[in-house]
Coordinates of C-alpha atoms and ligand atoms in Angstrom, one line a residue:
M1 CA 123.1 55.5 236.3
T2 CA 124.5 52.7 235.9
N3 CA 128.5 50.9 236.1
N4 CA 126.9 48.5 232.7
K5 CA 129.5 48.4 230.2
S6 CA 127.8 47.4 227.0
V7 CA 125.6 50.0 228.0
L8 CA 128.2 53.1 228.6
N9 CA 130.1 52.4 225.3
W10 CA 127.4 52.3 223.7
I11 CA 126.7 55.1 224.8
N12 CA 129.9 57.2 224.1
E13 CA 130.0 55.8 220.4
M14 CA 127.2 57.4 219.7
A15 CA 127.5 60.1 221.6
E16 CA 131.2 60.9 219.6
M17 CA 129.0 60.6 216.5
V18 CA 125.9 63.1 217.3
N19 CA 128.4 65.7 219.4
P20 CA 125.7 66.4 222.2
D21 CA 126.1 69.3 225.2
K22 CA 125.5 67.4 227.4
I23 CA 123.8 63.2 229.1
V24 CA 120.6 63.5 230.5
W25 CA 119.6 59.9 231.9
I26 CA 115.4 59.2 232.5
D27 CA 114.8 58.3 235.9
G28 CA 110.7 58.3 235.2
S29 CA 110.7 60.6 238.0
E30 CA 108.2 63.1 238.4
E31 CA 110.1 65.1 240.2
Q32 CA 112.4 65.2 236.9
T33 CA 109.2 64.8 234.6
E34 CA 107.8 67.5 235.9
A35 CA 111.1 70.4 235.6
L36 CA 111.2 68.7 231.8
R37 CA 107.2 69.2 231.1
A38 CA 108.3 73.5 232.6
E39 CA 111.3 73.1 229.8
A40 CA 108.7 71.5 227.0
C41 CA 106.9 74.3 227.3
K42 CA 109.8 77.6 227.4
T43 CA 110.6 76.0 224.4
G44 CA 107.7 75.9 222.9
E45 CA 108.1 72.4 221.9
L46 CA 104.7 71.6 224.6
E47 CA 102.0 74.6 225.2
P48 CA 99.9 74.0 228.4
L49 CA 96.4 73.8 228.0
N50 CA 93.7 74.2 230.2
A51 CA 94.6 73.0 233.8
E52 CA 90.5 73.0 234.3
L53 CA 89.5 70.9 231.9
Y54 CA 92.3 69.2 230.9
P55 CA 95.2 68.9 233.9
N56 CA 98.4 68.2 232.9
C57 CA 97.4 68.2 228.9
Y58 CA 99.5 69.8 226.4
L59 CA 99.6 70.7 222.9
H60 CA 102.4 69.3 220.0
R61 CA 102.6 70.8 216.7
T62 CA 104.9 68.0 214.7
A63 CA 106.5 70.1 211.5
V64 CA 103.8 69.9 208.7
N65 CA 106.2 67.8 207.0
D66 CA 106.6 65.3 209.2
V67 CA 102.9 64.1 210.6
A68 CA 102.6 60.1 210.0
R69 CA 104.6 57.3 209.3
V70 CA 107.2 56.2 207.0
E71 CA 106.7 53.0 205.3
N72 CA 108.8 54.0 202.4
R73 CA 111.5 55.4 204.3
T74 CA 111.1 52.3 205.9
F75 CA 113.9 49.9 206.0
I76 CA 114.6 46.5 207.7
C77 CA 118.4 46.4 207.6
T78 CA 119.2 42.5 207.7
R79 CA 122.8 41.3 206.4
T80 CA 121.4 39.7 203.1
K81 CA 118.7 40.7 201.4
E82 CA 115.7 37.9 200.7
D83 CA 115.7 37.8 204.9
A84 CA 114.3 41.2 205.1
G85 CA 111.9 40.1 202.3
T86 CA 110.0 41.0 199.3
I87 CA 107.4 43.4 201.2
N88 CA 109.5 45.4 203.1
N89 CA 112.1 47.4 201.9
W90 CA 116.0 46.9 202.6
M91 CA 119.5 47.7 202.5
D92 CA 122.8 46.4 203.5
P93 CA 123.4 47.3 207.4
K94 CA 127.3 48.6 206.4
E95 CA 125.6 50.8 203.7
C96 CA 122.7 52.0 206.1
Y97 CA 125.1 52.9 209.7
D98 CA 127.9 54.8 206.9
K99 CA 124.8 56.8 205.6
L100 CA 123.4 57.5 208.6
S101 CA 126.2 57.8 209.8
K102 CA 126.5 60.8 207.8
L103 CA 123.3 62.1 208.7
Y104 CA 123.5 61.9 212.2
K105 CA 127.2 63.7 212.6
N106 CA 127.1 66.6 215.5
S107 CA 123.2 66.6 215.0
Y108 CA 122.9 67.5 218.9
Q109 CA 125.1 69.8 218.7
G110 CA 124.1 72.3 221.2
K111 CA 121.5 69.9 222.6
T112 CA 120.9 67.4 225.4
M113 CA 121.0 63.6 225.0
Y114 CA 118.3 62.3 226.4
V115 CA 119.0 58.2 227.3
I116 CA 115.9 56.2 228.4
P117 CA 115.6 53.3 229.2
Y118 CA 112.3 51.5 229.2
S119 CA 110.9 48.2 229.5
M120 CA 108.1 47.2 227.4
G121 CA 106.2 44.6 229.6
V122 CA 106.1 44.7 233.1
V123 CA 109.5 45.1 234.3
G124 CA 111.1 41.3 235.7
S125 CA 107.9 39.1 234.2
D126 CA 109.4 36.3 231.6
F127 CA 107.1 38.6 228.9
A128 CA 108.9 42.2 229.2
K129 CA 112.1 43.3 227.0
I130 CA 114.4 45.6 227.3
G131 CA 115.1 49.0 225.4
I132 CA 117.7 52.7 226.1
E133 CA 116.2 55.0 223.8
L134 CA 119.1 58.4 223.3
T135 CA 117.1 61.2 221.7
D136 CA 117.3 65.1 220.8
S137 CA 113.3 65.5 222.0
I138 CA 112.2 66.5 225.5
Y139 CA 109.0 65.5 223.6
V140 CA 109.5 61.8 223.1
V141 CA 110.8 61.5 225.7
L142 CA 108.2 62.9 228.0
N143 CA 105.8 60.6 225.4
M144 CA 108.1 57.6 226.1
L145 CA 107.4 58.4 229.5
I146 CA 103.6 57.3 228.8
M147 CA 103.8 54.6 226.7
T148 CA 106.8 52.5 228.4
R149 CA 107.4 51.7 231.6
V150 CA 110.6 54.0 232.2
G151 CA 113.4 54.5 234.7
K152 CA 116.1 53.5 237.1
N153 CA 114.6 49.8 237.6
V154 CA 115.1 48.7 234.0
I155 CA 118.4 49.6 234.2
D156 CA 118.5 47.4 237.5
A157 CA 116.7 44.9 236.0
L158 CA 119.2 45.3 232.7
G159 CA 121.6 44.3 235.0
D160 CA 125.6 43.6 233.0
S161 CA 123.4 42.3 230.3
A162 CA 123.9 43.3 227.0
D163 CA 120.8 42.5 226.2
F164 CA 118.5 45.5 225.2
V165 CA 117.5 47.3 222.4
K166 CA 119.4 49.8 220.8
G167 CA 117.4 52.8 219.7
L168 CA 119.0 55.4 218.5
H169 CA 117.0 58.8 217.3
A170 CA 117.6 62.1 215.7
V171 CA 115.4 65.4 214.4
A172 CA 118.4 66.3 213.0
E173 CA 116.8 69.1 210.5
C174 CA 113.5 67.4 210.0
D175 CA 114.1 67.1 206.1
E176 CA 112.0 64.6 204.7
E177 CA 113.9 63.2 201.7
K178 CA 117.3 62.2 205.0
R179 CA 114.2 60.8 206.7
Y180 CA 115.1 57.4 207.9
I181 CA 113.5 54.7 209.2
C182 CA 116.0 51.7 209.9
H183 CA 115.8 48.5 212.2
F184 CA 119.0 46.0 212.6
P185 CA 117.1 43.2 213.5
E186 CA 120.8 41.0 214.0
D187 CA 121.7 43.8 215.6
N188 CA 119.2 44.3 218.0
T189 CA 119.4 48.0 217.5
I190 CA 117.0 50.9 215.5
W191 CA 118.7 53.8 214.5
S192 CA 116.2 56.9 213.2
V193 CA 116.9 59.9 211.5
N194 CA 115.2 63.4 210.6
S195 CA 111.6 62.6 211.7
G196 CA 109.7 63.8 215.4
Y197 CA 105.7 62.1 214.3
G198 CA 105.1 59.0 217.2
G199 CA 105.4 56.0 215.4
N200 CA 109.1 57.3 213.9
V201 CA 109.9 57.7 216.9
L202 CA 108.8 56.2 219.9
L203 CA 111.0 53.2 219.1
G204 CA 109.6 51.0 222.0
K205 CA 106.6 51.4 219.7
K206 CA 106.1 49.9 216.2
C207 CA 109.8 49.7 215.5
F208 CA 111.2 47.1 219.2
A209 CA 108.0 45.8 220.1
L210 CA 106.8 44.5 217.0
R211 CA 109.6 44.7 213.9
I212 CA 112.5 43.9 216.1
A213 CA 110.6 41.7 218.3
S214 CA 108.9 39.7 215.4
Y215 CA 111.9 39.4 214.4
L216 CA 113.0 37.9 218.2
G217 CA 110.1 35.6 218.5
R218 CA 110.7 34.0 215.4
K219 CA 113.7 33.0 216.7
E220 CA 113.1 32.4 220.0
G221 CA 109.2 31.2 220.0
W222 CA 107.0 33.8 220.3
M223 CA 104.7 36.2 219.0
A224 CA 104.8 39.9 218.6
E225 CA 101.6 41.3 216.5
H226 CA 99.8 44.0 215.6
M227 CA 97.3 43.2 218.0
L228 CA 94.3 44.4 220.4
I229 CA 93.4 42.2 223.9
L230 CA 90.1 42.6 225.4
G231 CA 88.2 40.6 228.9
L232 CA 84.7 40.1 228.2
E233 CA 83.1 39.5 231.6
N234 CA 80.5 37.6 232.2
P235 CA 77.7 38.5 234.6
Q236 CA 79.4 34.8 236.2
G237 CA 82.2 37.5 237.0
E238 CA 83.6 35.2 234.7
V239 CA 86.4 37.1 231.9
K240 CA 87.5 35.2 228.2
Y241 CA 90.3 37.0 226.7
I242 CA 90.5 37.9 222.8
S243 CA 93.5 39.6 220.9
A244 CA 91.8 40.8 217.2
A245 CA 94.0 42.2 214.3
F246 CA 93.0 45.6 212.5
P247 CA 94.5 47.4 209.4
S248 CA 94.6 50.8 210.7
A249 CA 91.7 53.2 210.7
C250 CA 88.6 49.8 211.0
G251 CA 88.2 51.2 215.1
K252 CA 90.7 49.1 216.6
T253 CA 90.9 51.7 219.9
N254 CA 87.0 51.7 219.9
L255 CA 86.8 47.5 219.8
A256 CA 89.7 47.5 222.4
M257 CA 87.5 50.2 224.3
L258 CA 84.2 49.0 223.6
I259 CA 80.8 49.4 225.2
P260 CA 78.1 46.4 225.8
P261 CA 74.6 47.6 224.7
E262 CA 72.1 48.4 226.7
I263 CA 71.0 44.5 227.1
Y264 CA 74.0 42.6 227.7
K265 CA 74.7 46.4 230.0
K266 CA 71.9 45.0 232.2
A267 CA 72.2 41.4 232.0
G268 CA 76.2 41.9 233.2
Y269 CA 78.5 42.1 230.9
K270 CA 81.3 44.2 231.0
V271 CA 84.3 44.8 228.7
W272 CA 87.4 45.2 230.3
T273 CA 90.9 46.2 227.8
V274 CA 94.0 45.0 228.8
G275 CA 95.8 46.7 224.4
D276 CA 94.8 48.4 222.1
D277 CA 97.4 48.6 219.3
I278 CA 100.2 45.5 220.6
A279 CA 100.1 41.8 221.3
W280 CA 103.4 39.7 222.4
I281 CA 101.8 36.2 223.1
R282 CA 104.1 32.5 224.2
V283 CA 101.9 29.3 225.0
G284 CA 101.7 28.9 228.7
E285 CA 102.5 25.5 230.6
D286 CA 98.9 25.4 230.4
G287 CA 99.3 25.2 227.1
R288 CA 97.0 27.5 225.9
L289 CA 98.5 30.8 224.0
W290 CA 98.7 33.7 226.3
A291 CA 98.6 37.3 225.9
V292 CA 100.6 40.6 227.6
N293 CA 100.4 44.1 226.1
P294 CA 103.9 45.4 226.3
E295 CA 103.0 49.2 225.8
N296 CA 102.2 51.4 228.9
G297 CA 99.6 53.9 227.6
F298 CA 98.4 54.2 224.3
F299 CA 98.9 56.8 221.2
G300 CA 95.6 56.8 219.5
V301 CA 94.0 58.9 216.4
A302 CA 91.7 61.9 217.6
P303 CA 89.3 62.3 215.1
G304 CA 86.3 60.2 215.4
T305 CA 86.8 59.9 219.6
N306 CA 83.3 61.1 220.6
E307 CA 81.5 60.2 223.6
H308 CA 79.2 58.2 221.7
S309 CA 82.3 56.3 219.5
N310 CA 85.0 55.5 222.0
Y311 CA 84.0 56.9 225.2
N312 CA 86.5 55.6 227.4
A313 CA 89.3 56.5 225.2
L314 CA 88.0 60.0 225.7
M315 CA 87.7 60.0 229.5
T316 CA 91.4 58.8 228.8
T317 CA 92.8 62.0 227.3
K318 CA 91.1 64.0 230.0
K319 CA 93.9 64.6 232.4
N320 CA 98.0 64.1 231.8
C321 CA 97.8 63.5 227.8
I322 CA 99.5 65.1 225.5
F323 CA 97.6 65.3 221.9
T324 CA 99.6 66.6 218.2
N325 CA 98.4 68.0 215.8
V326 CA 95.2 68.8 217.2
C327 CA 93.1 72.0 217.0
H328 CA 93.6 74.8 219.8
D329 CA 90.6 75.8 221.3
L330 CA 91.9 79.9 221.8
D331 CA 89.0 80.7 223.5
N332 CA 89.3 78.4 227.3
N333 CA 92.6 76.9 225.8
S334 CA 91.3 73.2 224.7
V335 CA 91.5 71.1 222.4
W336 CA 89.1 69.7 219.3
W337 CA 89.0 67.3 217.0
E338 CA 86.3 66.9 213.8
G339 CA 84.3 64.1 215.1
L340 CA 84.2 65.3 218.8
D341 CA 81.4 67.7 218.5
N342 CA 79.2 69.4 215.8
N343 CA 80.5 72.7 217.6
P344 CA 83.5 73.7 215.4
P345 CA 86.1 76.4 217.9
K346 CA 85.2 79.8 216.2
N347 CA 88.6 81.1 217.9
A348 CA 91.2 78.9 216.9
L349 CA 94.4 77.4 216.0
N350 CA 94.4 73.9 213.4
W351 CA 96.9 71.4 213.2
R352 CA 99.3 73.3 211.3
G353 CA 99.0 76.4 213.6
E354 CA 96.9 78.9 211.7
K355 CA 93.6 80.9 212.5
W356 CA 91.0 78.9 211.0
D357 CA 87.9 79.2 209.4
Y358 CA 86.1 75.8 210.5
T359 CA 83.4 76.9 207.7
K360 CA 86.2 76.4 205.1
Y361 CA 86.2 72.8 205.8
D362 CA 85.9 70.7 203.0
K363 CA 85.8 66.6 203.2
A364 CA 87.4 65.9 200.1
D365 CA 90.5 67.8 201.8
K366 CA 91.0 66.8 205.5
V367 CA 94.4 67.6 205.1
G368 CA 94.0 71.2 203.3
T369 CA 90.9 72.5 205.7
S370 CA 90.4 69.9 208.5
G371 CA 91.1 72.1 212.5
A372 CA 92.9 68.6 213.1
H373 CA 95.1 67.0 211.3
P374 CA 93.6 63.0 210.6
N375 CA 96.3 61.1 211.4
S376 CA 96.4 63.5 214.8
R377 CA 96.9 62.2 218.8
F378 CA 96.6 61.3 222.4
T379 CA 99.5 60.4 224.0
A380 CA 97.2 58.5 227.3
M381 CA 97.9 56.9 230.3
A382 CA 96.4 53.5 230.4
S383 CA 96.0 53.9 234.2
N384 CA 93.1 57.0 233.3
C385 CA 91.2 54.6 230.9
P386 CA 88.0 53.7 232.8
C387 CA 87.9 50.2 231.5
I388 CA 91.8 49.5 231.7
S389 CA 91.0 45.2 232.7
S390 CA 92.9 44.2 236.1
E391 CA 95.1 42.5 234.6
F392 CA 97.3 45.0 232.8
N393 CA 100.0 44.3 234.5
S394 CA 99.9 40.8 235.4
L395 CA 103.3 39.0 234.9
K396 CA 101.7 35.8 233.5
G397 CA 99.7 37.9 230.9
V398 CA 96.3 36.9 229.6
P399 CA 95.1 33.1 228.3
L400 CA 92.8 33.8 224.6
T401 CA 89.9 32.1 224.1
A402 CA 89.6 33.6 220.5
I403 CA 92.0 35.6 217.7
I404 CA 90.2 37.9 215.9
F405 CA 91.1 39.4 211.9
G406 CA 89.1 42.0 209.8
G407 CA 89.5 43.9 207.6
R408 CA 86.9 46.5 206.0
R409 CA 85.8 44.8 202.9
A410 CA 82.1 46.4 201.7
K411 CA 81.1 43.0 200.1
T412 CA 84.0 40.2 200.0
A413 CA 83.7 39.2 203.9
P414 CA 81.0 38.2 205.2
L415 CA 79.8 39.9 208.8
V416 CA 81.9 37.5 211.7
Y417 CA 83.5 33.6 210.1
E418 CA 85.8 30.4 212.3
S419 CA 88.3 29.3 210.4
R420 CA 88.0 25.4 210.8
N421 CA 91.9 24.6 212.8
W422 CA 95.3 26.6 213.0
Q423 CA 96.4 26.0 209.7
H424 CA 92.8 28.0 208.1
G425 CA 93.1 30.3 210.6
T426 CA 97.0 31.4 209.7
F427 CA 95.3 31.3 205.9
V428 CA 92.5 33.5 207.0
G429 CA 95.0 36.0 208.5
S430 CA 98.0 35.4 205.6
I431 CA 94.8 37.2 203.2
M432 CA 93.7 39.5 205.1
A433 CA 93.1 43.0 203.1
S434 CA 91.2 46.5 203.5
E435 CA 89.5 48.2 200.5
T436 CA 90.7 52.0 200.1
T437 CA 87.8 54.8 201.2
A438 CA 86.8 57.6 199.7
A439 CA 89.4 59.4 201.9
A440 CA 91.9 57.9 199.1
A441 CA 91.7 60.6 196.0
G442 CA 90.8 58.6 193.0
A443 CA 91.5 55.1 194.6
V444 CA 88.4 53.9 195.9
G445 CA 87.6 50.3 196.9
V446 CA 91.7 49.2 195.8
V447 CA 92.1 45.8 197.6
R448 CA 95.2 46.5 200.3
R449 CA 96.6 43.1 201.0
D450 CA 97.8 43.7 205.0
P451 CA 97.9 39.7 206.5
M452 CA 97.4 40.1 210.1
A453 CA 98.0 43.4 210.0
M454 CA 101.8 43.7 209.9
R455 CA 102.3 44.0 206.6
P456 CA 103.9 47.0 207.4
F457 CA 105.4 45.9 211.2
V458 CA 107.6 42.4 210.6
G459 CA 111.3 42.3 210.2
Y460 CA 111.8 39.7 208.1
D461 CA 110.2 38.1 205.4
M462 CA 106.8 37.6 205.2
G463 CA 106.6 33.8 204.4
D464 CA 108.4 33.1 207.1
Y465 CA 106.6 35.0 208.7
F466 CA 103.6 33.3 207.3
A467 CA 105.9 29.7 208.3
H468 CA 106.2 31.0 212.5
W469 CA 102.1 31.1 212.1
L470 CA 102.3 27.5 210.8
N471 CA 105.7 26.5 213.4
M472 CA 104.0 27.8 216.4
G473 CA 100.1 26.4 215.6
K474 CA 102.2 23.0 216.6
K475 CA 102.9 24.1 219.8
I476 CA 99.3 24.6 221.2
P477 CA 97.7 22.0 222.7
N478 CA 94.8 24.2 223.3
A479 CA 94.6 27.0 220.3
P480 CA 92.4 29.8 220.5
K481 CA 90.0 29.3 218.0
I482 CA 90.8 31.9 214.9
F483 CA 88.0 34.0 213.9
H484 CA 87.1 37.3 210.9
V485 CA 85.0 39.3 211.3
N486 CA 83.9 42.5 208.4
W487 CA 82.0 45.7 210.1
F488 CA 82.1 47.4 206.7
R489 CA 79.7 45.6 204.4
T490 CA 77.2 48.1 202.8
D491 CA 74.3 48.9 200.8
D492 CA 74.3 49.7 196.9
E493 CA 73.7 52.7 198.5
G494 CA 77.2 52.6 199.6
H495 CA 75.7 52.7 203.6
F496 CA 77.4 50.3 206.3
I497 CA 74.6 48.4 206.7
W498 CA 75.6 47.1 210.8
P499 CA 76.1 49.7 212.7
G500 CA 79.4 48.4 214.3
F501 CA 80.7 49.8 217.9
G502 CA 79.1 48.6 220.9
D503 CA 76.9 46.4 219.3
N504 CA 80.4 44.5 217.8
M505 CA 79.3 42.6 220.9
R506 CA 76.8 41.0 219.2
V507 CA 80.1 38.9 217.3
L508 CA 82.6 38.7 220.3
M509 CA 79.3 36.7 222.3
W510 CA 78.8 34.6 218.8
I511 CA 82.8 34.4 219.0
L512 CA 82.6 33.3 222.5
A513 CA 79.5 31.0 222.7
R514 CA 81.8 29.1 219.4
C515 CA 85.1 28.4 221.3
A516 CA 82.6 27.0 224.2
G517 CA 80.7 24.9 222.0
E518 CA 77.8 26.2 222.4
V519 CA 76.1 27.0 219.2
D520 CA 75.5 26.0 215.9
A521 CA 77.2 27.2 212.9
V522 CA 77.0 26.9 209.0
E523 CA 79.8 25.9 206.9
T524 CA 80.6 27.5 203.9
P525 CA 83.1 27.2 200.9
I526 CA 85.4 30.1 203.0
G527 CA 85.2 28.8 206.5
F528 CA 81.9 28.5 209.0
V529 CA 79.8 31.1 210.0
P530 CA 76.7 31.3 212.1
K531 CA 72.9 31.0 211.3
A532 CA 71.4 33.9 211.0
E533 CA 69.2 33.8 214.3
D534 CA 72.3 33.2 216.5
I535 CA 73.2 36.8 215.9
N536 CA 71.0 38.1 219.4
I537 CA 69.8 41.8 217.3
E538 CA 67.2 42.3 220.7
G539 CA 67.4 46.2 221.2
L540 CA 68.3 47.1 217.7
E541 CA 66.6 49.2 215.5
D542 CA 66.2 48.8 211.8
V543 CA 68.8 45.1 211.6
T544 CA 66.4 41.7 211.3
V545 CA 67.4 38.5 211.0
D546 CA 67.5 39.2 206.8
T547 CA 69.3 41.4 207.5
I548 CA 72.4 39.4 209.2
R549 CA 71.5 37.2 206.7
E550 CA 72.4 39.0 204.2
L551 CA 75.6 40.2 205.8
L552 CA 76.6 36.6 205.9
S553 CA 76.1 36.1 202.1
I554 CA 79.0 34.6 200.5
D555 CA 79.3 35.7 196.9
N556 CA 81.0 33.4 195.1
A557 CA 81.8 35.4 192.3
S558 CA 84.0 37.8 194.1
W559 CA 85.1 35.5 196.5
L560 CA 87.3 34.2 193.2
E561 CA 88.4 37.5 192.2
D562 CA 90.4 37.6 195.3
V563 CA 90.7 34.4 195.0
E564 CA 93.3 35.7 192.1
N565 CA 94.7 39.0 193.4
I566 CA 95.1 36.1 196.7
K567 CA 97.2 34.6 193.6
A568 CA 98.8 37.3 193.0
F569 CA 100.2 38.5 196.2
Y570 CA 101.6 35.2 197.4
K571 CA 103.8 35.9 194.7
Q572 CA 104.9 39.0 195.2
I573 CA 106.0 37.9 198.5
G574 CA 107.8 34.6 196.8
E575 CA 108.8 31.7 197.3
R576 CA 109.4 31.8 201.7
V577 CA 105.2 31.1 202.1
P578 CA 104.2 27.9 202.3
A579 CA 102.7 25.3 200.8
E580 CA 99.6 24.6 203.7
L581 CA 99.1 28.4 202.9
Y582 CA 98.8 27.1 199.0
D583 CA 97.1 24.0 199.8
E584 CA 94.3 26.6 201.6
L585 CA 94.5 28.6 199.2
A586 CA 93.5 25.4 195.8
I587 CA 90.7 23.9 198.9
L588 CA 89.6 27.7 198.5
E589 CA 88.8 28.0 195.0
A590 CA 88.0 24.4 194.7
N591 CA 85.0 24.4 197.1
L592 CA 84.5 28.5 195.6
K593 CA 83.6 26.7 192.3
K594 CA 81.7 23.0 193.6
Ligands
OXD601 C1 99.9 52.5 213.5 C2 99.3 52.9 214.5 O1 100.0 53.8 212.8 O2 99.3 52.3 215.8 O3 99.0 51.4 213.5 O4 99.8 54.4 215.4
MN602 MN1 99.0 50.2 215.3

């Protein structure tokens, strides 16, 4: 497929170590893909689903000990520990290469090495970056074919260049004690071993498009962020783009594929999805920020996805989809998950592949009793999404009008607030946090700080990452405004006050009105909040202007508690937290004490 010496030498070197029976290049053709699906069905790695209900869809089960990303076994292997920072796990690169080489040794024996040339971003665009993943898993190949742009044209675009991310993956024994997800940002290299679960093994996604790319972005003057990108079209046909960062379990895919409430739909508003997880962002010639989604598909959490919560995501899964660790309905050979509907299948296998009794389901022990694993997934093609943006394949990306940060906070953060400027906005991102839900045994309401939702994904020191945000701000003459939202405030009984889902558009409308200078706001100690009457509640039952007032209220005492928590967190990050952010923290504290 290529004469590129850097590529061939590297593949030879890796092949010598892992010792495959044969090497197969993935060319992206339908013919080869179909042959791989057939082979995976023969080995049992995939099970074909009902071709009428789910054409070209498959079910896969991972090992039961291999169902999620493993942050405690994820390492950033920079030459100095300081460059990886205090939040990341670090291993000396040489020590790590030595250690993992032993685990890789002969691990492909009796197997095929698949060589996947892939592009993150549209092949050949200024944004795009190339990776090659070597894997022993057909499941990985078939997922990468959905999630990234794969094929001969990628190798052609690479030409003779050595500028590609070298990814080596081996399921090996799938031993969790020997599982390592290691990144060598200084070598453009990722080594992943002893896992077969998506986030650990689809190396284009978290490993490349966030951890390696965030490192490259800092070096090259751009940003790799854990953000969805959506376009909101008004009745005049103008589309404004927003990117938004939320920690896991805050509804990123739902917001990205939002369906406008009836009042907006009738008026002619539409929402278009550019991305649901990752944004690569650059300063354009016009001084605005331009964003692309480097992925080509969605690796979404299945449970909770239904016609009401996310109709568009559900439709996206109806063909050409790979389901992982969901419940298998044997009566019609289809799939099911908790929250899909109220009709759990009576004759089904759970995510472990065991006979499942839905009557034994216990919310307190979801992993043990549910049909689908709580982190079960669908891998679906972006082109199957009914609301995919016409700009999805744009070479230059989309211009950002607003950036949103968000978290799950029961009391502290108001429904929405606006930062005063880029520096303050960076501070707002740096103090992002979510509270653990009742699902996590014992620890309800524990605050986990997750700056810019990037805590597990920054490929270098977190303080340096904040400094990079501040530096970027100096290079953007027409910077987007930065906001913070919280859909998850609860009342005294613990019920959510804000309806969320499609109605979040009402908040997006205020945000865009602010960006257009069309609406006033109230200055508070934490930033600007809306006047309660400026959030449109027409057509909402159970929400009054007083409810909005409550959602926008700021409790100084709980914010002051947060300030102490932020101080401790900054201290944990260490010396590289920029002075400007400490200034912002001091301003916040002083404002709250006024
Ligand atoms: C995540 C994901 O874990 O997108 O953030 O899978
Ligand atoms: Mn994510």
